Amino acid sequence: LLPQLATFFNISIDELVGYEPQMTKTDIRKLYTQISHDFSKKPFHEVMEYCREITKKYFSCAPLLFQIGCLYVNHCAFAKTPPETLAVLEEAIDLFIRVKEESDQVYLINQAVNMEAFCLLKLGREQEVIELLSGSISLRIASEPLLSQSYKMAGDVEKAKQILQAGIYQITIELLNLLL
């Protein structure tokens, strides 16, 4: 009956039942904050089940899946046993792989690759990290100078300075990490 109703109204079945396969950035941010708070207040397994329900419902929303994966990584220490912690990291890896498959945003894909590598490293699978990251080193072009110049040309010199300072800070942190 649903396909016939959708055809009659010339809309998709998703529209007919009010299902949105993607979440907005604002909704993702709110959900992230809520789940992060839940991890600190509610039993770990309950929050994990809720996260699994959300990921099933929005399995094609790459930005959401990335954030849920990050939540798993950030809160896996709340798991009761070491094997459960490892299982949570495995689930995070699956989400990051899904992000790489679903997303068309280069930045998000790169972030997912880095988070996947981080999880693999935490799991002691260094050879997989080497395979994942070998050949992925690319030239980085900073956008801060362009954005700063744009603000300067628009007359907002203070914002231009802030953008450059943030860029310098990020590059400094990256350099210090390379030295370690």
JSON list of C-alpha atoms in Angstrom, two decimals:
[
{"chain": "A", "resi": 1, "resn": "LEU", "atom": "CA", "xyz": [0.00, 0.00, 0.00]},
{"chain": "A", "resi": 2, "resn": "LEU", "atom": "CA", "xyz": [2.85, 2.43, 0.78]},
{"chain": "A", "resi": 3, "resn": "PRO", "atom": "CA", "xyz": [4.31, 2.37, -2.75]},
{"chain": "A", "resi": 4, "resn": "GLN", "atom": "CA", "xyz": [0.85, 3.09, -4.18]},
{"chain": "A", "resi": 5, "resn": "LEU", "atom": "CA", "xyz": [0.26, 5.99, -1.79]},
{"chain": "A", "resi": 6, "resn": "ALA", "atom": "CA", "xyz": [3.70, 7.42, -2.52]},
{"chain": "A", "resi": 7, "resn": "THR", "atom": "CA", "xyz": [3.04, 7.16, -6.26]},
{"chain": "A", "resi": 8, "resn": "PHE", "atom": "CA", "xyz": [-0.36, 8.79, -5.88]},
{"chain": "A", "resi": 9, "resn": "PHE", "atom": "CA", "xyz": [1.15, 11.79, -4.06]},
{"chain": "A", "resi": 10, "resn": "ASN", "atom": "CA", "xyz": [4.24, 11.77, -6.30]},
{"chain": "A", "resi": 11, "resn": "ILE", "atom": "CA", "xyz": [6.65, 11.49, -3.36]},
{"chain": "A", "resi": 12, "resn": "SER", "atom": "CA", "xyz": [9.05, 8.83, -2.10]},
{"chain": "A", "resi": 13, "resn": "ILE", "atom": "CA", "xyz": [8.09, 6.30, 0.55]},
{"chain": "A", "resi": 14, "resn": "ASP", "atom": "CA", "xyz": [10.64, 7.94, 2.86]},
{"chain": "A", "resi": 15, "resn": "GLU", "atom": "CA", "xyz": [8.87, 11.27, 2.46]},
{"chain": "A", "resi": 16, "resn": "LEU", "atom": "CA", "xyz": [5.50, 9.60, 2.98]},
{"chain": "A", "resi": 17, "resn": "VAL", "atom": "CA", "xyz": [6.48, 8.14, 6.35]},
{"chain": "A", "resi": 18, "resn": "GLY", "atom": "CA", "xyz": [8.60, 11.15, 7.36]},
{"chain": "A", "resi": 19, "resn": "TYR", "atom": "CA", "xyz": [11.97, 9.37, 7.28]},
{"chain": "A", "resi": 20, "resn": "GLU", "atom": "CA", "xyz": [15.07, 11.48, 6.69]},
{"chain": "A", "resi": 21, "resn": "PRO", "atom": "CA", "xyz": [18.13, 9.38, 5.72]},
{"chain": "A", "resi": 22, "resn": "GLN", "atom": "CA", "xyz": [20.52, 12.24, 6.55]},
{"chain": "A", "resi": 23, "resn": "MET", "atom": "CA", "xyz": [20.89, 14.37, 9.65]},
{"chain": "A", "resi": 24, "resn": "THR", "atom": "CA", "xyz": [21.79, 18.04, 9.63]},
{"chain": "A", "resi": 25, "resn": "LYS", "atom": "CA", "xyz": [25.07, 19.23, 11.15]},
{"chain": "A", "resi": 26, "resn": "THR", "atom": "CA", "xyz": [23.15, 20.87, 13.95]},
{"chain": "A", "resi": 27, "resn": "ASP", "atom": "CA", "xyz": [21.24, 17.68, 14.74]},
{"chain": "A", "resi": 28, "resn": "ILE", "atom": "CA", "xyz": [24.47, 15.66, 14.67]},
{"chain": "A", "resi": 29, "resn": "ARG", "atom": "CA", "xyz": [26.11, 18.13, 17.05]},
{"chain": "A", "resi": 30, "resn": "LYS", "atom": "CA", "xyz": [23.14, 17.95, 19.46]},
{"chain": "A", "resi": 31, "resn": "LEU", "atom": "CA", "xyz": [23.08, 14.16, 19.30]},
{"chain": "A", "resi": 32, "resn": "TYR", "atom": "CA", "xyz": [26.84, 13.96, 19.88]},
{"chain": "A", "resi": 33, "resn": "THR", "atom": "CA", "xyz": [26.53, 16.14, 22.98]},
{"chain": "A", "resi": 34, "resn": "GLN", "atom": "CA", "xyz": [23.60, 14.10, 24.27]},
{"chain": "A", "resi": 35, "resn": "ILE", "atom": "CA", "xyz": [25.30, 10.75, 23.74]},
{"chain": "A", "resi": 36, "resn": "SER", "atom": "CA", "xyz": [28.56, 12.01, 25.24]},
{"chain": "A", "resi": 37, "resn": "HIS", "atom": "CA", "xyz": [26.62, 13.07, 28.33]},
{"chain": "A", "resi": 38, "resn": "ASP", "atom": "CA", "xyz": [24.80, 9.72, 28.39]},
{"chain": "A", "resi": 39, "resn": "PHE", "atom": "CA", "xyz": [28.10, 7.83, 28.40]},
{"chain": "A", "resi": 40, "resn": "SER", "atom": "CA", "xyz": [29.03, 9.58, 31.63]},
{"chain": "A", "resi": 41, "resn": "LYS", "atom": "CA", "xyz": [25.66, 9.10, 33.33]},
{"chain": "A", "resi": 42, "resn": "LYS", "atom": "CA", "xyz": [24.01, 5.93, 32.01]},
{"chain": "A", "resi": 43, "resn": "PRO", "atom": "CA", "xyz": [25.12, 2.30, 31.90]},
{"chain": "A", "resi": 44, "resn": "PHE", "atom": "CA", "xyz": [27.62, 1.76, 29.08]},
{"chain": "A", "resi": 45, "resn": "HIS", "atom": "CA", "xyz": [25.71, -1.07, 27.39]},
{"chain": "A", "resi": 46, "resn": "GLU", "atom": "CA", "xyz": [22.50, 1.01, 27.23]},
{"chain": "A", "resi": 47, "resn": "VAL", "atom": "CA", "xyz": [24.25, 3.89, 25.50]},
{"chain": "A", "resi": 48, "resn": "MET", "atom": "CA", "xyz": [25.98, 1.50, 23.10]},
{"chain": "A", "resi": 49, "resn": "GLU", "atom": "CA", "xyz": [22.61, -0.04, 22.16]},
{"chain": "A", "resi": 50, "resn": "TYR", "atom": "CA", "xyz": [21.18, 3.42, 21.56]},
{"chain": "A", "resi": 51, "resn": "CYS", "atom": "CA", "xyz": [24.15, 4.27, 19.33]},
{"chain": "A", "resi": 52, "resn": "ARG", "atom": "CA", "xyz": [23.65, 1.05, 17.37]},
{"chain": "A", "resi": 53, "resn": "GLU", "atom": "CA", "xyz": [19.99, 1.92, 16.81]},
{"chain": "A", "resi": 54, "resn": "ILE", "atom": "CA", "xyz": [20.94, 5.38, 15.56]},
{"chain": "A", "resi": 55, "resn": "THR", "atom": "CA", "xyz": [23.57, 3.98, 13.19]},
{"chain": "A", "resi": 56, "resn": "LYS", "atom": "CA", "xyz": [21.06, 1.47, 11.77]},
{"chain": "A", "resi": 57, "resn": "LYS", "atom": "CA", "xyz": [18.54, 4.23, 11.17]},
{"chain": "A", "resi": 58, "resn": "TYR", "atom": "CA", "xyz": [21.07, 6.60, 9.55]},
{"chain": "A", "resi": 59, "resn": "PHE", "atom": "CA", "xyz": [23.46, 4.10, 8.00]},
{"chain": "A", "resi": 60, "resn": "SER", "atom": "CA", "xyz": [24.02, 6.30, 4.94]},
{"chain": "A", "resi": 61, "resn": "CYS", "atom": "CA", "xyz": [24.73, 9.51, 6.89]},
{"chain": "A", "resi": 62, "resn": "ALA", "atom": "CA", "xyz": [28.53, 9.53, 6.80]},
{"chain": "A", "resi": 63, "resn": "PRO", "atom": "CA", "xyz": [29.04, 12.61, 9.04]},
{"chain": "A", "resi": 64, "resn": "LEU", "atom": "CA", "xyz": [26.88, 11.02, 11.75]},
{"chain": "A", "resi": 65, "resn": "LEU", "atom": "CA", "xyz": [28.62, 7.65, 11.46]},
{"chain": "A", "resi": 66, "resn": "PHE", "atom": "CA", "xyz": [31.98, 9.39, 11.82]},
{"chain": "A", "resi": 67, "resn": "GLN", "atom": "CA", "xyz": [30.85, 11.17, 14.99]},
{"chain": "A", "resi": 68, "resn": "ILE", "atom": "CA", "xyz": [29.42, 7.96, 16.48]},
{"chain": "A", "resi": 69, "resn": "GLY", "atom": "CA", "xyz": [32.74, 6.24, 15.72]},
{"chain": "A", "resi": 70, "resn": "CYS", "atom": "CA", "xyz": [34.57, 9.05, 17.51]},
{"chain": "A", "resi": 71, "resn": "LEU", "atom": "CA", "xyz": [32.24, 8.64, 20.49]},
{"chain": "A", "resi": 72, "resn": "TYR", "atom": "CA", "xyz": [33.11, 4.93, 20.59]},
{"chain": "A", "resi": 73, "resn": "VAL", "atom": "CA", "xyz": [36.82, 5.72, 20.58]},
{"chain": "A", "resi": 74, "resn": "ASN", "atom": "CA", "xyz": [36.48, 8.43, 23.21]},
{"chain": "A", "resi": 75, "resn": "HIS", "atom": "CA", "xyz": [34.34, 6.33, 25.56]},
{"chain": "A", "resi": 76, "resn": "CYS", "atom": "CA", "xyz": [35.54, 2.75, 25.04]},
{"chain": "A", "resi": 77, "resn": "ALA", "atom": "CA", "xyz": [37.35, 2.98, 28.39]},
{"chain": "A", "resi": 78, "resn": "PHE", "atom": "CA", "xyz": [33.92, 2.84, 30.06]},
{"chain": "A", "resi": 79, "resn": "ALA", "atom": "CA", "xyz": [33.50, -0.75, 28.87]},
{"chain": "A", "resi": 80, "resn": "LYS", "atom": "CA", "xyz": [33.51, -3.25, 31.73]},
{"chain": "A", "resi": 81, "resn": "THR", "atom": "CA", "xyz": [36.14, -5.64, 30.39]},
{"chain": "A", "resi": 82, "resn": "PRO", "atom": "CA", "xyz": [39.18, -5.38, 28.12]},
{"chain": "A", "resi": 83, "resn": "PRO", "atom": "CA", "xyz": [37.57, -7.68, 25.51]},
{"chain": "A", "resi": 84, "resn": "GLU", "atom": "CA", "xyz": [34.51, -5.39, 25.47]},
{"chain": "A", "resi": 85, "resn": "THR", "atom": "CA", "xyz": [36.79, -2.38, 24.96]},
{"chain": "A", "resi": 86, "resn": "LEU", "atom": "CA", "xyz": [38.42, -4.13, 21.99]},
{"chain": "A", "resi": 87, "resn": "ALA", "atom": "CA", "xyz": [34.98, -4.97, 20.56]},
{"chain": "A", "resi": 88, "resn": "VAL", "atom": "CA", "xyz": [33.97, -1.30, 20.76]},
{"chain": "A", "resi": 89, "resn": "LEU", "atom": "CA", "xyz": [37.11, -0.30, 18.87]},
{"chain": "A", "resi": 90, "resn": "GLU", "atom": "CA", "xyz": [36.28, -2.93, 16.23]},
{"chain": "A", "resi": 91, "resn": "GLU", "atom": "CA", "xyz": [32.81, -1.40, 15.89]},
{"chain": "A", "resi": 92, "resn": "ALA", "atom": "CA", "xyz": [34.39, 2.03, 15.50]},
{"chain": "A", "resi": 93, "resn": "ILE", "atom": "CA", "xyz": [36.60, 0.69, 12.71]},
{"chain": "A", "resi": 94, "resn": "ASP", "atom": "CA", "xyz": [33.51, -0.66, 10.93]},
{"chain": "A", "resi": 95, "resn": "LEU", "atom": "CA", "xyz": [31.90, 2.78, 11.15]},
{"chain": "A", "resi": 96, "resn": "PHE", "atom": "CA", "xyz": [34.99, 4.53, 9.80]},
{"chain": "A", "resi": 97, "resn": "ILE", "atom": "CA", "xyz": [35.12, 2.07, 6.90]},
{"chain": "A", "resi": 98, "resn": "ARG", "atom": "CA", "xyz": [31.46, 2.80, 6.20]},
{"chain": "A", "resi": 99, "resn": "VAL", "atom": "CA", "xyz": [32.22, 6.54, 6.21]},
{"chain": "A", "resi": 100, "resn": "LYS", "atom": "CA", "xyz": [34.92, 5.98, 3.59]},
{"chain": "A", "resi": 101, "resn": "GLU", "atom": "CA", "xyz": [32.40, 4.06, 1.46]},
{"chain": "A", "resi": 102, "resn": "GLU", "atom": "CA", "xyz": [29.51, 6.51, 1.84]},
{"chain": "A", "resi": 103, "resn": "SER", "atom": "CA", "xyz": [31.09, 9.94, 1.93]},
{"chain": "A", "resi": 104, "resn": "ASP", "atom": "CA", "xyz": [31.94, 12.14, -1.01]},
{"chain": "A", "resi": 105, "resn": "GLN", "atom": "CA", "xyz": [33.72, 14.65, 1.24]},
{"chain": "A", "resi": 106, "resn": "VAL", "atom": "CA", "xyz": [37.50, 14.27, 0.94]},
{"chain": "A", "resi": 107, "resn": "TYR", "atom": "CA", "xyz": [38.15, 15.83, 4.35]},
{"chain": "A", "resi": 108, "resn": "LEU", "atom": "CA", "xyz": [35.74, 13.45, 6.08]},
{"chain": "A", "resi": 109, "resn": "ILE", "atom": "CA", "xyz": [37.23, 10.45, 4.31]},
{"chain": "A", "resi": 110, "resn": "ASN", "atom": "CA", "xyz": [40.74, 11.48, 5.39]},
{"chain": "A", "resi": 111, "resn": "GLN", "atom": "CA", "xyz": [39.55, 11.91, 8.97]},
{"chain": "A", "resi": 112, "resn": "ALA", "atom": "CA", "xyz": [37.92, 8.46, 8.85]},
{"chain": "A", "resi": 113, "resn": "VAL", "atom": "CA", "xyz": [41.16, 6.91, 7.56]},
{"chain": "A", "resi": 114, "resn": "ASN", "atom": "CA", "xyz": [43.11, 8.53, 10.40]},
{"chain": "A", "resi": 115, "resn": "MET", "atom": "CA", "xyz": [40.61, 7.37, 13.02]},
{"chain": "A", "resi": 116, "resn": "GLU", "atom": "CA", "xyz": [40.61, 3.86, 11.57]},
{"chain": "A", "resi": 117, "resn": "ALA", "atom": "CA", "xyz": [44.42, 3.85, 11.80]},
{"chain": "A", "resi": 118, "resn": "PHE", "atom": "CA", "xyz": [44.23, 5.07, 15.40]},
{"chain": "A", "resi": 119, "resn": "CYS", "atom": "CA", "xyz": [41.86, 2.23, 16.33]},
{"chain": "A", "resi": 120, "resn": "LEU", "atom": "CA", "xyz": [44.02, -0.35, 14.57]},
{"chain": "A", "resi": 121, "resn": "LEU", "atom": "CA", "xyz": [47.04, 0.94, 16.46]},
{"chain": "A", "resi": 122, "resn": "LYS", "atom": "CA", "xyz": [45.15, 0.70, 19.78]},
{"chain": "A", "resi": 123, "resn": "LEU", "atom": "CA", "xyz": [44.31, -2.90, 18.85]},
{"chain": "A", "resi": 124, "resn": "GLY", "atom": "CA", "xyz": [47.98, -3.67, 18.23]},
{"chain": "A", "resi": 125, "resn": "ARG", "atom": "CA", "xyz": [47.54, -4.16, 14.51]},
{"chain": "A", "resi": 126, "resn": "GLU", "atom": "CA", "xyz": [50.43, -1.98, 13.38]},
{"chain": "A", "resi": 127, "resn": "GLN", "atom": "CA", "xyz": [50.94, -3.82, 10.08]},
{"chain": "A", "resi": 128, "resn": "GLU", "atom": "CA", "xyz": [47.39, -2.90, 9.05]},
{"chain": "A", "resi": 129, "resn": "VAL", "atom": "CA", "xyz": [48.11, 0.73, 9.94]},
{"chain": "A", "resi": 130, "resn": "ILE", "atom": "CA", "xyz": [51.17, 0.66, 7.71]},
{"chain": "A", "resi": 131, "resn": "GLU", "atom": "CA", "xyz": [49.14, -0.82, 4.85]},
{"chain": "A", "resi": 132, "resn": "LEU", "atom": "CA", "xyz": [46.30, 1.66, 5.38]},
{"chain": "A", "resi": 133, "resn": "LEU", "atom": "CA", "xyz": [48.46, 4.77, 5.53]},
{"chain": "A", "resi": 134, "resn": "SER", "atom": "CA", "xyz": [51.29, 3.88, 3.14]},
{"chain": "A", "resi": 135, "resn": "GLY", "atom": "CA", "xyz": [50.91, 5.87, -0.01]},
{"chain": "A", "resi": 136, "resn": "SER", "atom": "CA", "xyz": [48.29, 8.17, 1.48]},
{"chain": "A", "resi": 137, "resn": "ILE", "atom": "CA", "xyz": [50.74, 10.95, 2.29]},
{"chain": "A", "resi": 138, "resn": "SER", "atom": "CA", "xyz": [49.78, 13.90, 0.16]},
{"chain": "A", "resi": 139, "resn": "LEU", "atom": "CA", "xyz": [50.65, 17.53, -0.21]},
{"chain": "A", "resi": 140, "resn": "ARG", "atom": "CA", "xyz": [48.73, 19.64, 2.29]},
{"chain": "A", "resi": 141, "resn": "ILE", "atom": "CA", "xyz": [47.70, 23.07, 1.19]},
{"chain": "A", "resi": 142, "resn": "ALA", "atom": "CA", "xyz": [46.63, 25.26, 4.06]},
{"chain": "A", "resi": 143, "resn": "SER", "atom": "CA", "xyz": [43.42, 27.21, 3.52]},
{"chain": "A", "resi": 144, "resn": "GLU", "atom": "CA", "xyz": [44.08, 29.66, 6.36]},
{"chain": "A", "resi": 145, "resn": "PRO", "atom": "CA", "xyz": [46.10, 32.16, 4.27]},
{"chain": "A", "resi": 146, "resn": "LEU", "atom": "CA", "xyz": [43.34, 32.32, 1.66]},
{"chain": "A", "resi": 147, "resn": "LEU", "atom": "CA", "xyz": [40.60, 32.69, 4.24]},
{"chain": "A", "resi": 148, "resn": "SER", "atom": "CA", "xyz": [42.61, 35.27, 6.16]},
{"chain": "A", "resi": 149, "resn": "GLN", "atom": "CA", "xyz": [43.26, 37.30, 3.01]},
{"chain": "A", "resi": 150, "resn": "SER", "atom": "CA", "xyz": [39.53, 37.20, 2.21]},
{"chain": "A", "resi": 151, "resn": "TYR", "atom": "CA", "xyz": [38.64, 38.56, 5.64]},
{"chain": "A", "resi": 152, "resn": "LYS", "atom": "CA", "xyz": [41.31, 41.23, 5.27]},
{"chain": "A", "resi": 153, "resn": "MET", "atom": "CA", "xyz": [39.93, 42.29, 1.88]},
{"chain": "A", "resi": 154, "resn": "ALA", "atom": "CA", "xyz": [36.42, 42.35, 3.36]},
{"chain": "A", "resi": 155, "resn": "GLY", "atom": "CA", "xyz": [37.66, 44.76, 6.02]},
{"chain": "A", "resi": 156, "resn": "ASP", "atom": "CA", "xyz": [37.72, 42.42, 9.02]},
{"chain": "A", "resi": 157, "resn": "VAL", "atom": "CA", "xyz": [41.41, 42.59, 9.95]},
{"chain": "A", "resi": 158, "resn": "GLU", "atom": "CA", "xyz": [40.89, 41.12, 13.43]},
{"chain": "A", "resi": 159, "resn": "LYS", "atom": "CA", "xyz": [39.19, 38.01, 12.03]},
{"chain": "A", "resi": 160, "resn": "ALA", "atom": "CA", "xyz": [42.03, 37.70, 9.47]},
{"chain": "A", "resi": 161, "resn": "LYS", "atom": "CA", "xyz": [44.58, 37.71, 12.30]},
{"chain": "A", "resi": 162, "resn": "GLN", "atom": "CA", "xyz": [42.60, 35.11, 14.26]},
{"chain": "A", "resi": 163, "resn": "ILE", "atom": "CA", "xyz": [42.47, 32.78, 11.28]},
{"chain": "A", "resi": 164, "resn": "LEU", "atom": "CA", "xyz": [46.24, 33.04, 10.71]},
{"chain": "A", "resi": 165, "resn": "GLN", "atom": "CA", "xyz": [46.98, 32.52, 14.40]},
{"chain": "A", "resi": 166, "resn": "ALA", "atom": "CA", "xyz": [44.80, 29.40, 14.47]},
{"chain": "A", "resi": 167, "resn": "GLY", "atom": "CA", "xyz": [46.60, 28.06, 11.39]},
{"chain": "A", "resi": 168, "resn": "ILE", "atom": "CA", "xyz": [50.01, 28.75, 12.90]},
{"chain": "A", "resi": 169, "resn": "TYR", "atom": "CA", "xyz": [48.96, 27.00, 16.12]},
{"chain": "A", "resi": 170, "resn": "GLN", "atom": "CA", "xyz": [47.76, 23.90, 14.23]},
{"chain": "A", "resi": 171, "resn": "ILE", "atom": "CA", "xyz": [50.95, 23.67, 12.17]},
{"chain": "A", "resi": 172, "resn": "THR", "atom": "CA", "xyz": [53.07, 24.09, 15.30]},
{"chain": "A", "resi": 173, "resn": "ILE", "atom": "CA", "xyz": [51.21, 21.24, 17.01]},
{"chain": "A", "resi": 174, "resn": "GLU", "atom": "CA", "xyz": [51.68, 19.04, 13.92]},
{"chain": "A", "resi": 175, "resn": "LEU", "atom": "CA", "xyz": [55.42, 19.81, 13.90]},
{"chain": "A", "resi": 176, "resn": "LEU", "atom": "CA", "xyz": [55.77, 19.00, 17.59]},
{"chain": "A", "resi": 177, "resn": "ASN", "atom": "CA", "xyz": [53.94, 15.70, 17.04]},
{"chain": "A", "resi": 178, "resn": "LEU", "atom": "CA", "xyz": [56.35, 14.85, 14.23]},
{"chain": "A", "resi": 179, "resn": "LEU", "atom": "CA", "xyz": [59.31, 15.49, 16.52]},
{"chain": "A", "resi": 180, "resn": "LEU", "atom": "CA", "xyz": [58.00, 13.06, 19.14]}
]
